[in-house]
Amino acid sequence: MDKKFGFSIWYFIIAFWGIILLQEIYLASQHLDEVPYSQFKVWVLEDKVAEVAITDTLINGKLKPNVQEDGLKEKWFKTIRVDDPDLVRLLEEKNVEFSGVIVSTLWKDVASWVIPILIFGAIWFFILRKVGQGAGGSFMRIGQSKAKVYMEKDIPVGMKDVAGVDEAKDELLEVIEFLQTPEKFTRIGGRIPKGVLLVGPPGTGKTLLARAIAGEAAVPFFSISGSEFVEMFVGVGAARVRDLFEKAKGKAPCIIFIDELDALGKARGSGPMVHEEREQTLNQLLVEMDGFDPRVGVIILAATNRPEILDQALLRAGRFDRQVLVDRPDRSGRKAILEIHVKVVKLADDVTLEKIAAMTPGMVGADLANVINEGALLAVRRNRETVGQADLEEAVERVVAGLEKKSRVLNKEERTRVAHHEVGHALVAMMIPGSDPIQKISIIPRGIAALGYTMQLPTEDRYLLTESELESKIAILLGGRVAEELIFGEASTGASDDLQKATNIAKRMIKNYGMSEKLGTVALDPSGPSTFLTPNDHAPRDTYSEETAREIDQEVRRLIDSQQARVQSLLRQVKPVLIQGAEQLLADEVMSGESLQELLRLNEPPTITVST
Ligand code: ADP
Ligand code: MG
Ligand code: ZN
């Protein structure tokens, strides 16, 4: 509608000018012979002129029928009008029929004020349109949500297109089930999750998963990105949220998907500037989430790769109360993802995706899709009909080079070392009674800092830790480094973070908790109580003597040394398990605590003596 309107204004302006121009041209170009004004005046005086038509610039005249003048082909002539106040009187006197042709001047008068108005109007109109586009969409519809409504037939993505994130898939299948048969859940009074938050590193397939759920459940899918809500006009984002929920409720059962929730859900009042607009939008979202009944069958999905900056209010019960971790895929997961993406390319017979998967620890789905694409491009460049193993391997190198800054892909020796290190931590934890059970061991790199990790799951919340428990923590932290020394004969830089943590614990034990016999039950840390393991940065200067400081250092060293000796003896007893476990971890990249425990049991270690 606005486009047509824009055109018509221009047509109007052009037509206007056209008419005026034509009129001028017509009057000026009637191929009349031009005579000087003085000549014209003489003719009038001689009673030779029958009629004249006067415009503001010209006078057109017609001679009387019986008059014949040399040089005039016709009776009509024209002359340039001069400012002659006597002319009218003269014409009246001589009985010449005269008329002013005022049409032209009228048009000009009108044009002189209409055209500027039209031009300004047009400029204003285009500026508004630009502004409207900048804010996304037409100015007139600014409060409305731009959320695209995908109907089920528009989503060609299903769960079969997502791989390597099985745990997330399982959890989300429940959401699909709910959307398809809500009665099943509501009949027994179960509370359906209102909001499900997909959390994971970029490129792991969160957006893909959300679309797959909608595709699988065959329900309408309203998707919008968090950044789209945040507008330059205060109140617009809030209006959009309202509108989005309004629309969705009309289409239930359906899914609302808010991608990149962090753009919108950043903790309120954080950052250097309080962002009024975002805050209003977030508040509106909270209000809408509280205000609707999940039984109508609207599920809100959201995705973020920075859950830590989200406003706590968003994560409360009744809002995004369920969080689904979409983690980096392990080796078999990567193979499955590769299998999905190679469907669109022609593969040579020599391709073993297994090997590509083994080469790409730490890569996410988006990277793997990129590898296949790069491989296809390389094959084309080499004029091959199919994509070969060599192409794919080179593609991996290229993608790795591009990723280098974001995350690291380790070489084989490094990975072997990391595997032994992590298994070392885990074995120590398993052999020390009373420590938290090992959940998962992984050598899938996460970012630059962590090359692998061992996940311990506390069985209960702890507020108090005993001396021996703290010592066990130190022992587990040392387990990685000791394992490296045991297998490779020397330690590596990979243990620096562990050492830092272990030393911190030891220092606190001595300075804060009075757990040193030598120094006695004295609190030596002037910073007073601070949370466990998080040293207080603004601590006042130490108040003890240099002598005491030296003793503290000695005690810390003694504590760590004794734990190191303990860990060395523990790991020496289970060296075969350490090697075997690391081999398995190297192959699978992740390992459950149970399977390592199983290895430990099978090896029947000699009775472990625990000395504390
Ligand atoms: P995120 O939203 O987590 O940043 P996307 O869903 O946008 O990641 O993923 C980008 C692309 O990477 C997808 O379109 C898909 O081609 C590919 N991809 C990512 N993860 C997977 C996966 N688990 N399985 C298959 N393809 C994936
Ligand atoms: Mg995404
Ligand atoms: Zn470690």
XYZ file of C-alpha atoms and ligand atoms in Angstrom, residues 202-203 205-208 257 259-260 303 305, ligand 2:
12
model
C 27.420 -21.575 19.930
C 26.871 -23.872 16.978
C 22.407 -26.924 17.292
C 20.127 -25.110 19.725
C 18.250 -23.230 17.036
C 18.134 -26.385 14.975
C 10.939 -19.733 20.364
C 16.552 -17.255 20.181
C 19.536 -15.579 21.877
C 18.180 -20.580 23.591
C 24.981 -19.547 25.057
Mg 21.300 -20.168 17.415
